[in-house]
């Protein structure tokens, strides 16, 4: 069973640039969520995708957008990067929408914005 | 709205001593509660979860937590700390049928030799 994998693991961008982060969900999982974890903080919910559609969104501006593909993999796109976007971005997959089950996390993509 | 509060951003214990990490929740309906552990430069791994079955929940690596509705608490314990337990621990809450999990700010556990 393949776990959740994320790429890239580290990247550095400058203010105003755009970034795309990628996630392959665990085999058999159809729901993917993205979280932002700033230094010293807990993960904050960005949004969730189920069957290629956004299912819910946290308190993040529209420049944070995402996609889910038919194979349930996902992308997180952030436009017009700001310094405060520097964080660890975590992708989590889960088995079924709406069930309070376990989230399976990847190791994250650490984004630094200069 | 749900929320969790973790008391103590840093906790130090001696190897072999009791580990107690505190989590209090707020929810208008019965919640589902989780403890996750994060080792350096890694994602989060589930330790245990409460989903309205037994109030005392046993997890991996010898950890357990007790759901106390009267105290709105879900504290994490381990009878005897091991050096490998040094990590950051997050309490999280969600409701069935919702899409997001709310995490606490985390407690960094240090185990002293």
XYZ file of N, CA, C and O in Angstrom, chain A residues 33 35 37 40-45 48 55-58 88 90 98-103 105-108 110, chain B residues 32 34 36 38 41-46 49 51 88 90 94-106:
216
model
N -7.324 16.561 1.352
C -7.383 17.856 2.024
C -5.992 18.459 2.059
O -4.998 17.741 2.101
N -3.561 21.348 4.116
C -3.401 22.117 5.340
C -2.118 22.942 5.242
O -1.131 22.509 4.653
N 0.759 24.633 7.637
C 1.300 24.625 8.998
C 2.429 25.647 9.081
O 3.550 25.397 8.622
N 5.685 26.648 14.284
C 5.210 26.724 15.657
C 3.704 26.675 15.818
O 3.192 26.907 16.924
N 3.001 26.374 14.746
C 1.533 26.339 14.794
C 1.013 24.959 14.412
O 1.741 24.129 13.868
N -0.261 24.752 14.675
C -0.911 23.541 14.203
C -1.364 23.709 12.760
O -1.443 24.829 12.254
N -1.655 22.622 12.095
C -2.136 22.711 10.705
C -3.457 23.469 10.621
O -4.339 23.285 11.463
N -3.571 24.308 9.590
C -4.800 25.057 9.326
C -5.407 24.559 8.018
O -4.717 24.482 7.001
N -6.695 24.265 8.050
C -7.388 23.716 6.891
C -7.475 24.747 5.768
O -7.933 25.866 5.988
N -10.697 21.067 0.799
C -10.810 19.629 0.610
C -11.393 19.366 -0.776
O -12.264 20.109 -1.243
N -14.889 20.616 -1.911
C -15.975 20.230 -1.025
C -16.109 21.153 0.175
O -17.146 21.204 0.816
N -15.074 21.867 0.488
C -15.115 22.769 1.627
C -13.842 23.583 1.624
O -12.817 23.167 1.080
N -13.900 24.761 2.251
C -12.766 25.675 2.217
C -12.612 26.359 3.556
O -13.603 26.718 4.205
N -11.381 26.538 3.959
C -11.100 27.279 5.179
C -10.947 28.760 4.882
O -11.288 29.248 3.810
N 4.866 24.951 6.025
C 4.833 23.559 5.576
C 3.417 23.284 5.076
O 2.450 23.523 5.801
N 0.771 20.588 3.968
C 0.501 19.174 4.171
C -0.713 18.745 3.369
O -1.753 19.412 3.367
N -16.894 12.752 4.639
C -17.883 12.944 5.687
C -17.727 12.043 6.893
O -18.345 12.264 7.912
N -16.906 11.039 6.792
C -16.702 10.182 7.958
C -15.556 10.726 8.785
O -14.546 11.147 8.239
N -15.695 10.698 10.075
C -14.646 11.246 10.941
C -13.559 10.220 11.136
O -13.291 9.765 12.232
N -12.958 9.835 10.075
C -11.919 8.829 10.136
C -10.540 9.445 10.123
O -10.374 10.660 10.217
N -9.577 8.603 10.017
C -8.188 9.036 10.075
C -7.802 9.790 8.823
O -8.177 9.422 7.707
N -7.039 10.846 9.006
C -6.374 11.530 7.910
C -4.988 10.929 7.771
O -4.280 10.758 8.755
N -1.428 11.650 6.321
C -0.665 12.809 5.885
C 0.589 12.416 5.111
O 1.240 11.413 5.414
N 0.929 13.254 4.144
C 2.234 13.186 3.540
C 3.248 13.914 4.408
O 2.898 14.481 5.451
N 4.496 13.924 3.961
C 5.539 14.559 4.759
C 5.619 16.065 4.530
O 6.348 16.751 5.225
N 4.871 16.549 3.566
C 4.760 17.986 3.389
C 5.725 18.576 2.387
O 6.740 17.969 2.023
N 7.808 22.094 2.099
C 8.164 23.295 2.861
C 8.461 24.427 1.883
O 9.418 24.364 1.110
N -15.653 14.231 17.408
C -14.675 13.177 17.243
C -13.316 13.804 17.520
O -13.016 14.890 17.021
N -8.977 13.433 18.140
C -7.794 12.727 17.672
C -6.542 13.283 18.342
O -6.491 14.451 18.718
N -2.520 13.351 17.126
C -1.530 13.065 16.099
C -0.145 13.406 16.645
O 0.004 14.305 17.479
N 3.914 14.353 15.408
C 4.735 14.820 14.283
C 6.195 14.797 14.696
O 6.603 15.531 15.594
N 10.546 17.167 10.589
C 10.574 17.071 9.125
C 9.695 15.951 8.577
O 9.990 15.393 7.516
N 8.636 15.637 9.303
C 7.702 14.616 8.829
C 6.274 15.128 8.899
O 5.985 16.147 9.530
N 5.378 14.393 8.258
C 3.959 14.698 8.371
C 3.416 14.191 9.697
O 4.158 13.766 10.578
N 2.103 14.253 9.827
C 1.456 13.843 11.069
C 1.019 12.381 10.986
O 0.559 11.918 9.939
N 1.141 11.706 12.116
C 0.771 10.295 12.200
C -0.264 10.138 13.306
O -0.091 10.683 14.405
N -1.320 9.392 13.037
C -2.362 9.207 14.026
C -1.878 8.352 15.186
O -1.327 7.261 14.993
N -7.810 7.782 18.292
C -8.990 8.582 17.993
C -10.157 8.148 18.859
O -10.289 6.975 19.223
N -14.249 8.123 18.790
C -15.390 8.292 17.890
C -16.668 7.812 18.558
O -17.496 7.147 17.944
N 6.358 16.438 18.455
C 5.284 17.395 18.698
C 3.957 16.650 18.580
O 3.767 15.834 17.670
N -0.293 16.867 18.495
C -1.420 17.729 18.155
C -2.731 17.038 18.490
O -2.947 15.880 18.113
N -13.137 17.063 15.013
C -13.987 17.198 13.847
C -15.368 16.664 14.203
O -15.565 16.086 15.267
N -16.314 16.906 13.302
C -17.647 16.356 13.454
C -17.922 15.479 12.243
O -17.527 15.831 11.131
N -18.602 14.371 12.434
C -18.928 13.546 11.287
C -19.828 14.332 10.350
O -20.679 15.118 10.795
N -19.610 14.157 9.063
C -20.385 14.906 8.079
C -19.783 16.239 7.723
O -20.272 16.905 6.822
N -18.729 16.651 8.422
C -18.048 17.901 8.066
C -16.763 17.564 7.327
O -16.359 16.420 7.226
N -16.140 18.594 6.840
C -15.007 18.372 5.953
C -13.678 18.788 6.535
O -12.653 18.544 5.943
N -13.695 19.446 7.672
C -12.404 19.905 8.154
C -12.137 19.458 9.574
O -13.042 19.248 10.375
N -10.854 19.284 9.821
C -10.364 18.970 11.142
C -9.714 20.233 11.701
O -8.981 20.924 10.986
N -9.973 20.498 12.969
C -9.373 21.657 13.622
C -8.320 21.169 14.582
O -8.617 20.355 15.477
N -7.112 21.661 14.383
C -5.980 21.235 15.183
C -5.640 22.265 16.251
O -5.809 23.476 16.057
N -5.122 21.761 17.369
C -4.561 22.658 18.365
C -3.196 23.159 17.918
O -2.695 22.782 16.862
N -2.612 23.984 18.747
C -1.333 24.608 18.398
C -0.147 23.706 18.679
O 0.976 24.048 18.341
N -0.392 22.568 19.306
C 0.661 21.589 19.487
C 1.386 21.699 20.818
O 1.464 22.768 21.431
